[in-house]
mmCIF file of C-alpha atoms and ligand atoms in Angstrom:
data_model
loop_
_atom_site.group_PDB
_atom_site.id
_atom_site.type_symbol
_atom_site.label_atom_id
_atom_site.label_comp_id
_atom_site.label_asym_id
_atom_site.label_seq_id
_atom_site.Cartn_x
_atom_site.Cartn_y
_atom_site.Cartn_z
ATOM 1 C CA MET E 1 100.168 51.350 92.023
ATOM 2 C CA THR E 2 98.894 54.896 92.019
ATOM 3 C CA GLU E 3 95.726 54.509 89.987
ATOM 4 C CA THR E 4 92.817 56.367 91.544
ATOM 5 C CA ALA E 5 89.059 56.395 91.136
ATOM 6 C CA ARG E 6 86.652 59.265 91.688
ATOM 7 C CA GLY E 7 83.513 58.924 93.749
ATOM 8 C CA ALA E 8 80.603 61.006 95.063
ATOM 9 C CA VAL E 9 81.119 61.448 98.795
ATOM 10 C CA LEU E 10 78.537 62.502 101.385
ATOM 11 C CA GLN E 11 80.624 64.472 103.867
ATOM 12 C CA ALA E 12 77.867 66.184 105.869
ATOM 13 C CA PHE E 13 74.080 65.827 106.050
ATOM 14 C CA HIS E 14 71.983 68.392 104.170
ATOM 15 C CA GLU E 15 74.965 69.307 102.008
ATOM 16 C CA PRO E 16 75.688 68.507 98.362
ATOM 17 C CA VAL E 17 77.837 65.445 97.784
ATOM 18 C CA ALA E 18 81.382 66.172 96.616
ATOM 19 C CA ILE E 19 83.540 64.414 94.043
ATOM 20 C CA ALA E 20 86.717 63.039 95.622
ATOM 21 C CA ALA E 21 89.355 60.552 94.516
ATOM 22 C CA ALA E 22 90.966 57.624 96.309
ATOM 23 C CA PRO E 23 93.629 55.119 95.287
ATOM 24 C CA ILE E 24 92.395 51.769 93.999
ATOM 25 C CA PRO E 25 93.929 49.177 96.350
ATOM 26 C CA GLU E 26 95.235 45.762 95.364
ATOM 27 C CA PRO E 27 92.507 43.244 96.264
ATOM 28 C CA GLU E 28 93.259 41.064 99.291
ATOM 29 C CA PRO E 29 92.392 37.325 99.170
ATOM 30 C CA GLY E 30 88.644 36.911 98.550
ATOM 31 C CA ALA E 31 88.159 40.493 97.336
ATOM 32 C CA LEU E 32 87.894 41.954 93.872
ATOM 33 C CA ILE E 33 87.842 45.327 92.149
ATOM 34 C CA ALA E 34 85.001 46.251 89.809
ATOM 35 C CA ARG E 35 84.971 49.134 87.359
ATOM 36 C CA ILE E 36 81.507 50.628 87.669
ATOM 37 C CA GLU E 37 79.512 51.403 84.518
ATOM 38 C CA LEU E 38 76.063 52.333 85.831
ATOM 39 C CA ALA E 39 74.992 53.260 89.363
ATOM 40 C CA GLY E 40 71.440 53.982 90.436
ATOM 41 C CA ILE E 41 70.098 56.676 92.704
ATOM 42 C CA CYS E 42 67.451 55.421 95.108
ATOM 43 C CA GLY E 43 64.968 57.226 97.350
ATOM 44 C CA THR E 44 66.969 55.897 100.303
ATOM 45 C CA ASP E 45 69.979 57.933 99.139
ATOM 46 C CA ILE E 46 67.919 61.105 99.483
ATOM 47 C CA HIS E 47 66.946 60.075 103.026
ATOM 48 C CA LEU E 48 70.594 59.279 103.821
ATOM 49 C CA SER E 49 71.754 62.665 102.596
ATOM 50 C CA HIS E 50 69.269 64.301 104.967
ATOM 51 C CA GLY E 51 70.408 62.243 107.952
ATOM 52 C CA HIS E 52 67.132 60.290 108.257
ATOM 53 C CA LEU E 53 69.076 57.092 108.943
ATOM 54 C CA PRO E 54 72.044 56.939 111.344
ATOM 55 C CA ILE E 55 75.099 56.340 109.135
ATOM 56 C CA PRO E 56 78.793 57.115 109.580
ATOM 57 C CA LEU E 57 80.335 59.881 107.458
ATOM 58 C CA PRO E 58 82.057 60.417 105.120
ATOM 59 C CA VAL E 59 80.695 57.760 102.779
ATOM 60 C CA VAL E 60 80.686 57.122 99.043
ATOM 61 C CA LEU E 61 76.942 56.734 98.437
ATOM 62 C CA GLY E 62 75.385 54.225 96.058
ATOM 63 C CA HIS E 63 74.058 50.752 96.876
ATOM 64 C CA GLU E 64 72.972 49.727 93.377
ATOM 65 C CA ALA E 65 75.517 49.332 90.606
ATOM 66 C CA VAL E 66 76.642 47.287 87.626
ATOM 67 C CA GLY E 67 80.198 47.044 86.363
ATOM 68 C CA ARG E 68 82.978 44.822 85.108
ATOM 69 C CA VAL E 69 85.615 42.805 86.892
ATOM 70 C CA ALA E 70 88.842 44.821 86.857
ATOM 71 C CA ARG E 71 91.038 42.775 89.200
ATOM 72 C CA LEU E 72 90.505 39.518 91.069
ATOM 73 C CA GLY E 73 92.047 38.964 94.480
ATOM 74 C CA PRO E 74 93.780 35.664 95.294
ATOM 75 C CA GLY E 75 91.299 32.813 95.497
ATOM 76 C CA VAL E 76 88.440 34.559 93.687
ATOM 77 C CA GLU E 77 87.582 32.291 90.776
ATOM 78 C CA ARG E 78 83.799 32.016 90.721
ATOM 79 C CA ASP E 79 80.698 34.108 91.247
ATOM 80 C CA PHE E 80 77.988 33.398 93.848
ATOM 81 C CA THR E 81 76.357 30.751 91.632
ATOM 82 C CA GLY E 82 79.645 28.973 90.819
ATOM 83 C CA GLN E 83 80.233 30.449 87.364
ATOM 84 C CA PRO E 84 83.865 31.175 86.482
ATOM 85 C CA LEU E 85 84.793 34.854 86.913
ATOM 86 C CA ARG E 86 87.280 36.596 84.641
ATOM 87 C CA VAL E 87 88.553 40.123 84.226
ATOM 88 C CA GLY E 88 86.134 41.980 81.956
ATOM 89 C CA ASP E 89 83.013 40.031 82.962
ATOM 90 C CA ALA E 90 79.872 42.111 83.489
ATOM 91 C CA ILE E 91 78.821 41.733 87.119
ATOM 92 C CA THR E 92 76.555 43.061 89.816
ATOM 93 C CA TRP E 93 76.525 42.354 93.545
ATOM 94 C CA THR E 94 74.282 42.479 96.573
ATOM 95 C CA SER E 95 74.595 45.710 98.494
ATOM 96 C CA SER E 96 75.066 44.030 101.853
ATOM 97 C CA ILE E 97 77.333 41.462 103.438
ATOM 98 C CA PRO E 98 75.693 39.680 106.382
ATOM 99 C CA CYS E 99 77.986 38.582 109.215
ATOM 100 C CA GLY E 100 77.052 34.895 108.884
ATOM 101 C CA ARG E 101 77.502 34.315 112.629
ATOM 102 C CA CYS E 102 74.657 36.073 114.488
ATOM 103 C CA HIS E 103 71.286 34.721 115.644
ATOM 104 C CA TRP E 104 69.525 36.101 112.548
ATOM 105 C CA CYS E 105 72.082 34.733 110.118
ATOM 106 C CA VAL E 106 72.488 31.307 111.706
ATOM 107 C CA VAL E 107 69.408 30.369 113.739
ATOM 108 C CA GLU E 108 66.694 32.168 111.810
ATOM 109 C CA GLY E 109 68.427 31.901 108.445
ATOM 110 C CA GLU E 110 67.164 35.418 107.633
ATOM 111 C CA ARG E 111 70.342 37.106 106.466
ATOM 112 C CA THR E 112 68.578 40.378 105.595
ATOM 113 C CA LEU E 113 67.862 40.793 109.321
ATOM 114 C CA CYS E 114 71.545 40.613 110.308
ATOM 115 C CA GLU E 115 72.309 43.616 112.485
ATOM 116 C CA GLN E 116 76.025 43.577 111.656
ATOM 117 C CA ARG E 117 75.464 43.821 107.906
ATOM 118 C CA ARG E 118 78.092 45.794 106.042
ATOM 119 C CA VAL E 119 76.278 47.770 103.357
ATOM 120 C CA TYR E 120 78.013 49.348 100.375
ATOM 121 C CA GLY E 121 77.148 52.990 99.927
ATOM 122 C CA ILE E 122 75.584 53.212 103.392
ATOM 123 C CA ASN E 123 77.761 52.207 106.351
ATOM 124 C CA GLN E 124 81.269 51.837 104.880
ATOM 125 C CA ARG E 125 83.372 54.925 105.568
ATOM 126 C CA PHE E 126 85.326 56.685 102.849
ATOM 127 C CA ASP E 127 88.201 57.508 105.224
ATOM 128 C CA VAL E 128 88.794 53.859 106.185
ATOM 129 C CA PHE E 129 90.351 51.112 104.017
ATOM 130 C CA PRO E 130 89.409 50.231 101.309
ATOM 131 C CA ARG E 131 87.669 53.640 100.942
ATOM 132 C CA LEU E 132 86.038 52.814 97.592
ATOM 133 C CA SER E 133 82.953 51.138 99.100
ATOM 134 C CA GLY E 134 80.068 52.799 97.315
ATOM 135 C CA GLY E 135 78.463 52.533 93.903
ATOM 136 C CA TRP E 136 78.650 56.213 92.938
ATOM 137 C CA ALA E 137 82.270 55.856 91.929
ATOM 138 C CA GLU E 138 84.442 54.778 89.049
ATOM 139 C CA ALA E 139 85.540 51.676 90.953
ATOM 140 C CA ILE E 140 84.456 49.690 93.989
ATOM 141 C CA TYR E 141 86.401 47.338 96.244
ATOM 142 C CA LEU E 142 84.192 44.281 96.764
ATOM 143 C CA GLN E 143 85.166 42.847 100.137
ATOM 144 C CA PRO E 144 85.536 39.141 100.896
ATOM 145 C CA GLY E 145 82.061 37.696 101.487
ATOM 146 C CA SER E 146 80.394 39.824 98.820
ATOM 147 C CA ALA E 147 77.806 38.024 96.702
ATOM 148 C CA VAL E 148 78.915 38.781 93.146
ATOM 149 C CA PHE E 149 76.794 37.706 90.171
ATOM 150 C CA LYS E 150 77.849 37.458 86.559
ATOM 151 C CA LEU E 151 74.949 38.908 84.561
ATOM 152 C CA PRO E 152 72.829 36.019 83.244
ATOM 153 C CA ALA E 153 72.826 35.525 79.474
ATOM 154 C CA GLY E 154 70.662 38.124 77.759
ATOM 155 C CA VAL E 155 70.528 40.426 80.787
ATOM 156 C CA THR E 156 71.945 43.912 80.165
ATOM 157 C CA PRO E 157 73.442 46.348 82.694
ATOM 158 C CA GLU E 158 70.625 48.756 81.824
ATOM 159 C CA GLN E 159 67.968 46.191 82.771
ATOM 160 C CA VAL E 160 69.684 45.509 86.093
ATOM 161 C CA ILE E 161 69.888 49.173 87.044
ATOM 162 C CA ALA E 162 66.415 50.161 85.764
ATOM 163 C CA LEU E 163 64.724 49.137 89.010
ATOM 164 C CA GLY E 164 67.875 49.113 91.135
ATOM 165 C CA CYS E 165 67.409 47.852 94.676
ATOM 166 C CA ALA E 166 63.625 48.077 94.201
ATOM 167 C CA GLY E 167 63.703 44.989 91.954
ATOM 168 C CA PRO E 168 65.119 42.483 94.460
ATOM 169 C CA THR E 169 63.280 44.237 97.309
ATOM 170 C CA ALA E 170 59.986 43.612 95.504
ATOM 171 C CA TYR E 171 61.054 40.066 94.644
ATOM 172 C CA HIS E 172 61.618 39.350 98.351
ATOM 173 C CA GLY E 173 58.337 40.901 99.487
ATOM 174 C CA VAL E 174 55.986 40.059 96.650
ATOM 175 C CA VAL E 175 57.280 36.755 95.247
ATOM 176 C CA ASP E 176 59.100 35.206 98.190
ATOM 177 C CA ILE E 177 57.015 36.305 101.192
ATOM 178 C CA THR E 178 53.535 37.218 99.933
ATOM 179 C CA GLY E 179 53.314 34.880 96.948
ATOM 180 C CA VAL E 180 50.822 36.464 94.549
ATOM 181 C CA THR E 181 48.985 33.682 92.705
ATOM 182 C CA PRO E 182 47.296 33.787 89.264
ATOM 183 C CA GLY E 183 43.883 35.432 88.923
ATOM 184 C CA ARG E 184 44.253 37.760 91.893
ATOM 185 C CA THR E 185 43.119 41.360 92.026
ATOM 186 C CA VAL E 186 46.073 43.276 93.415
ATOM 187 C CA VAL E 187 46.337 46.850 94.674
ATOM 188 C CA VAL E 188 49.800 48.413 94.627
ATOM 189 C CA GLN E 189 50.148 51.558 96.726
ATOM 190 C CA GLY E 190 52.978 53.724 95.445
ATOM 191 C CA SER E 191 54.287 54.408 91.946
ATOM 192 C CA GLY E 192 57.999 54.866 92.588
ATOM 193 C CA PRO E 193 60.509 52.151 91.678
ATOM 194 C CA VAL E 194 59.375 49.778 94.482
ATOM 195 C CA GLY E 195 55.710 50.194 93.513
ATOM 196 C CA LEU E 196 56.437 49.625 89.830
ATOM 197 C CA ALA E 197 58.617 46.597 90.592
ATOM 198 C CA ALA E 198 55.887 45.153 92.831
ATOM 199 C CA ALA E 199 53.269 45.766 90.144
ATOM 200 C CA MET E 200 55.492 44.116 87.511
ATOM 201 C CA TYR E 201 55.880 41.043 89.716
ATOM 202 C CA ALA E 202 52.104 40.958 90.263
ATOM 203 C CA HIS E 203 51.610 40.984 86.484
ATOM 204 C CA LEU E 204 54.293 38.337 85.931
ATOM 205 C CA SER E 205 52.662 36.208 88.646
ATOM 206 C CA GLY E 206 49.421 36.185 86.639
ATOM 207 C CA ALA E 207 47.331 38.748 88.525
ATOM 208 C CA ALA E 208 43.942 39.282 86.851
ATOM 209 C CA LYS E 209 44.029 43.003 87.583
ATOM 210 C CA VAL E 210 46.630 45.342 89.054
ATOM 211 C CA ILE E 211 45.384 48.643 90.475
ATOM 212 C CA VAL E 212 48.150 51.212 91.025
ATOM 213 C CA VAL E 213 47.357 53.922 93.566
ATOM 214 C CA GLY E 214 50.094 56.549 93.437
ATOM 215 C CA GLY E 215 51.402 59.773 91.999
ATOM 216 C CA PRO E 216 52.413 62.290 90.840
ATOM 217 C CA ALA E 217 50.656 62.115 87.472
ATOM 218 C CA ALA E 218 53.880 61.820 85.452
ATOM 219 C CA ARG E 219 54.872 58.633 87.283
ATOM 220 C CA LEU E 220 51.432 57.088 86.753
ATOM 221 C CA GLU E 221 51.555 58.060 83.088
ATOM 222 C CA LEU E 222 54.950 56.394 82.668
ATOM 223 C CA ALA E 223 53.581 53.259 84.369
ATOM 224 C CA ARG E 224 50.583 53.287 82.026
ATOM 225 C CA GLN E 225 52.776 53.757 78.959
ATOM 226 C CA ILE E 226 54.952 50.749 79.714
ATOM 227 C CA GLY E 227 51.981 48.564 80.646
ATOM 228 C CA VAL E 228 52.427 48.494 84.414
ATOM 229 C CA GLY E 229 49.017 48.469 86.116
ATOM 230 C CA ASP E 230 45.541 48.065 84.611
ATOM 231 C CA VAL E 231 43.930 50.864 86.639
ATOM 232 C CA HIS E 232 45.754 53.993 87.867
ATOM 233 C CA LEU E 233 44.485 56.220 90.676
ATOM 234 C CA ASP E 234 46.214 59.527 91.393
ATOM 235 C CA ILE E 235 46.382 60.268 95.120
ATOM 236 C CA PHE E 236 46.921 63.972 94.388
ATOM 237 C CA THR E 237 43.618 64.421 92.544
ATOM 238 C CA THR E 238 41.318 62.026 94.438
ATOM 239 C CA THR E 239 39.925 61.872 97.969
ATOM 240 C CA PRO E 240 40.470 58.783 100.148
ATOM 241 C CA GLU E 241 36.717 58.091 99.974
ATOM 242 C CA ALA E 242 36.723 58.255 96.177
ATOM 243 C CA ARG E 243 39.782 55.996 95.959
ATOM 244 C CA LEU E 244 38.214 53.379 98.235
ATOM 245 C CA ALA E 245 34.954 53.421 96.261
ATOM 246 C CA ARG E 246 36.855 53.046 92.988
ATOM 247 C CA VAL E 247 39.072 50.214 94.262
ATOM 248 C CA LEU E 248 36.077 48.298 95.607
ATOM 249 C CA ALA E 249 34.231 48.822 92.310
ATOM 250 C CA GLU E 250 37.224 47.304 90.473
ATOM 251 C CA THR E 251 37.243 44.108 92.592
ATOM 252 C CA PRO E 252 35.077 40.990 92.187
ATOM 253 C CA GLY E 253 31.735 41.461 93.961
ATOM 254 C CA GLY E 254 33.002 44.786 95.337
ATOM 255 C CA ARG E 255 34.594 42.786 98.155
ATOM 256 C CA GLY E 256 38.014 44.430 98.016
ATOM 257 C CA ALA E 257 41.440 43.425 96.755
ATOM 258 C CA ASP E 258 42.753 39.909 97.261
ATOM 259 C CA VAL E 259 46.231 41.319 97.841
ATOM 260 C CA VAL E 260 47.388 44.821 98.818
ATOM 261 C CA LEU E 261 51.065 45.668 98.317
ATOM 262 C CA GLU E 262 52.012 48.827 100.224
ATOM 263 C CA CYS E 263 55.017 50.419 98.504
ATOM 264 C CA ALA E 264 54.250 54.055 99.270
ATOM 265 C CA GLY E 265 56.485 54.671 102.267
ATOM 266 C CA VAL E 266 53.959 57.083 103.757
ATOM 267 C CA PRO E 267 52.663 55.815 107.130
ATOM 268 C CA ALA E 268 49.042 56.787 106.361
ATOM 269 C CA ALA E 269 49.066 54.436 103.377
ATOM 270 C CA VAL E 270 48.853 51.439 105.732
ATOM 271 C CA ALA E 271 45.355 52.329 107.026
ATOM 272 C CA GLU E 272 44.199 52.970 103.479
ATOM 273 C CA GLY E 273 45.649 49.646 102.348
ATOM 274 C CA ILE E 274 43.778 47.793 105.100
ATOM 275 C CA ALA E 275 40.573 49.405 103.809
ATOM 276 C CA PHE E 276 41.337 48.269 100.225
ATOM 277 C CA ALA E 277 41.793 44.613 101.257
ATOM 278 C CA ARG E 278 38.946 42.086 101.157
ATOM 279 C CA ARG E 279 38.040 39.853 104.058
ATOM 280 C CA ASN E 280 40.456 36.918 104.257
ATOM 281 C CA GLY E 281 42.840 38.927 102.099
ATOM 282 C CA THR E 282 46.573 39.556 102.352
ATOM 283 C CA MET E 283 48.552 42.734 102.804
ATOM 284 C CA LEU E 284 52.278 43.369 102.505
ATOM 285 C CA VAL E 285 53.841 46.440 104.139
ATOM 286 C CA LEU E 286 56.981 46.919 102.046
ATOM 287 C CA GLY E 287 57.419 50.655 101.624
ATOM 288 C CA GLN E 288 58.137 51.796 105.190
ATOM 289 C CA TYR E 289 61.929 51.526 104.954
ATOM 290 C CA THR E 290 62.481 54.816 106.742
ATOM 291 C CA ASP E 291 60.915 55.294 110.195
ATOM 292 C CA ARG E 292 58.512 58.157 109.616
ATOM 293 C CA GLY E 293 56.646 57.694 112.878
ATOM 294 C CA ALA E 294 53.374 56.186 114.090
ATOM 295 C CA THR E 295 50.078 56.309 112.258
ATOM 296 C CA PRO E 296 46.475 55.588 113.300
ATOM 297 C CA ILE E 297 45.068 52.265 112.125
ATOM 298 C CA ASN E 298 41.924 50.468 113.237
ATOM 299 C CA PRO E 299 43.138 47.057 114.442
ATOM 300 C CA HIS E 300 39.555 45.795 114.614
ATOM 301 C CA LEU E 301 39.617 45.631 110.812
ATOM 302 C CA ILE E 302 42.583 43.241 110.851
ATOM 303 C CA THR E 303 40.640 40.847 113.089
ATOM 304 C CA LYS E 304 37.275 41.321 111.422
ATOM 305 C CA LYS E 305 38.679 40.939 107.941
ATOM 306 C CA GLN E 306 40.852 38.021 109.043
ATOM 307 C CA LEU E 307 43.725 39.758 107.263
ATOM 308 C CA THR E 308 47.131 38.202 106.754
ATOM 309 C CA LEU E 309 49.721 40.940 107.266
ATOM 310 C CA HIS E 310 53.309 40.619 106.050
ATOM 311 C CA GLY E 311 56.409 42.762 106.378
ATOM 312 C CA SER E 312 59.603 42.395 104.362
ATOM 313 C CA TRP E 313 62.991 43.952 105.007
ATOM 314 C CA ALA E 314 65.520 44.644 102.236
ATOM 315 C CA PHE E 315 66.851 41.710 100.207
ATOM 316 C CA GLY E 316 69.538 39.073 100.339
ATOM 317 C CA GLU E 317 71.572 37.021 97.914
ATOM 318 C CA ARG E 318 68.812 34.646 96.831
ATOM 319 C CA HIS E 319 66.346 37.495 96.264
ATOM 320 C CA TYR E 320 68.859 39.296 94.070
ATOM 321 C CA LEU E 321 69.464 36.096 92.132
ATOM 322 C CA GLY E 322 65.701 35.547 91.802
ATOM 323 C CA HIS E 323 65.315 39.036 90.426
ATOM 324 C CA LEU E 324 68.229 38.679 87.991
ATOM 325 C CA ASN E 325 66.757 35.449 86.696
ATOM 326 C CA ALA E 326 63.344 37.115 86.265
ATOM 327 C CA LEU E 327 64.770 40.059 84.308
ATOM 328 C CA PRO E 328 64.493 38.496 80.809
ATOM 329 C CA ALA E 329 60.754 37.868 81.316
ATOM 330 C CA MET E 330 60.308 41.299 82.888
ATOM 331 C CA ALA E 331 62.242 43.079 80.140
ATOM 332 C CA ALA E 332 60.298 41.211 77.432
ATOM 333 C CA ARG E 333 57.015 42.521 78.844
ATOM 334 C CA PHE E 334 57.965 46.003 80.082
ATOM 335 C CA ASP E 335 60.269 48.564 78.479
ATOM 336 C CA LEU E 336 62.604 48.941 81.454
ATOM 337 C CA ALA E 337 64.864 51.419 79.638
ATOM 338 C CA ARG E 338 62.034 53.975 79.843
ATOM 339 C CA LEU E 339 62.548 54.229 83.607
ATOM 340 C CA ILE E 340 66.123 55.513 83.326
ATOM 341 C CA VAL E 341 67.562 58.996 82.929
ATOM 342 C CA ARG E 342 71.377 59.117 82.671
ATOM 343 C CA TYR E 343 73.688 61.667 84.332
ATOM 344 C CA PRO E 344 77.487 61.866 84.317
ATOM 345 C CA LEU E 345 79.036 61.397 87.783
ATOM 346 C CA ALA E 346 79.815 65.140 87.976
ATOM 347 C CA GLN E 347 76.066 65.911 87.827
ATOM 348 C CA VAL E 348 75.231 63.741 90.814
ATOM 349 C CA ASN E 349 73.679 66.577 92.807
ATOM 350 C CA GLN E 350 71.336 67.482 89.951
ATOM 351 C CA ALA E 351 70.372 63.812 89.660
ATOM 352 C CA MET E 352 69.550 63.700 93.379
ATOM 353 C CA THR E 353 67.442 66.840 93.102
ATOM 354 C CA ASP E 354 65.491 65.347 90.196
ATOM 355 C CA MET E 355 64.950 62.122 92.160
ATOM 356 C CA ALA E 356 63.749 64.009 95.235
ATOM 357 C CA GLY E 357 61.307 66.004 93.119
ATOM 358 C CA GLY E 358 59.783 62.853 91.661
ATOM 359 C CA GLU E 359 60.536 64.093 88.146
ATOM 360 C CA VAL E 360 62.729 61.140 87.244
ATOM 361 C CA MET E 361 61.841 57.532 88.031
ATOM 362 C CA LYS E 362 65.409 56.227 88.122
ATOM 363 C CA PRO E 363 68.385 58.576 87.764
ATOM 364 C CA VAL E 364 71.463 56.580 86.778
ATOM 365 C CA LEU E 365 75.066 57.785 87.028
ATOM 366 C CA THR E 366 77.349 56.867 84.138
ATOM 367 C CA MET E 367 81.071 56.568 84.796
ATOM 368 C CA THR E 368 82.597 56.735 81.331
HETATM 369 ZN ZN1 LIG F 1 67.784 51.585 97.539
HETATM 370 ZN ZN1 LIG F 2 74.508 38.282 111.024
#
């Protein structure tokens, strides 16, 4: 067996990723090999390439991907939901494998908080078996314990990759933890993939009005064109005072938003979000995935407003499943294909540059 697959490998921080090949191993019991068709580039990948998170190198990047079953290891007969798995089936998988034994996994039952999580495309080294452990590659070795999902009927690979990890991340934070209810006025801070996914879930949850505060203008325009958000405020052309006045004017009685969903990732957005919220309102801090340092907030406002504050970290199996099951309704309402720009694997560095510049909402690598 000498078949190999090519992948995009981060060998050193601040350097372009390089295309390298590795042999495709025979799957051990419980493992399987997937041929990758589409792999997304996420803002986190840009942070990883700059060394903003402590990861081992070298690594095949890519934690969001869709592909087809190429080879099943002994004992692998069904997907995470119990559906039969066969060679050729279109599948996707959660990016992380929790240990299943630690305090967070067992006692708290919060598998996203597991500190021994193995994460494809992030902490699985390219120079250690099975090497092919990232999504930016022609094939991936899905280790025993991976949560693999056959795509639900009617769900396309393009729909799955359109929001990438932002989809299940928003499902966890917005649907599972915050629970937006019908008739709410919702502010979404941020207009990248997480912000758009959060806004889509607010719409699907029956929000009366969704106010998107983000930028740059091209991202807000794309959101407007596909019907995400009812009001769009550009942070690059407005002052904080003007934004606050406008948000309050858009809420019932000028009292502020019922729910604020922070998906900006900029620390200063948290103080602004607290200002947007009404008394007795709810705020979710979802966007601060990378530690970008401390920021001034006025804690008096949390007490005085009687705010409910939530955080949400990453996503697990059931959030990914929830998102996959929501995709038909989401795709029927929003043209998800508009979010994607395709690049061949060889143009991965250009795709990363376009992502970093905010020019492209979701660059997607194609492997064929
Ligand atoms: Zn991501
Ligand atoms: Zn664990």
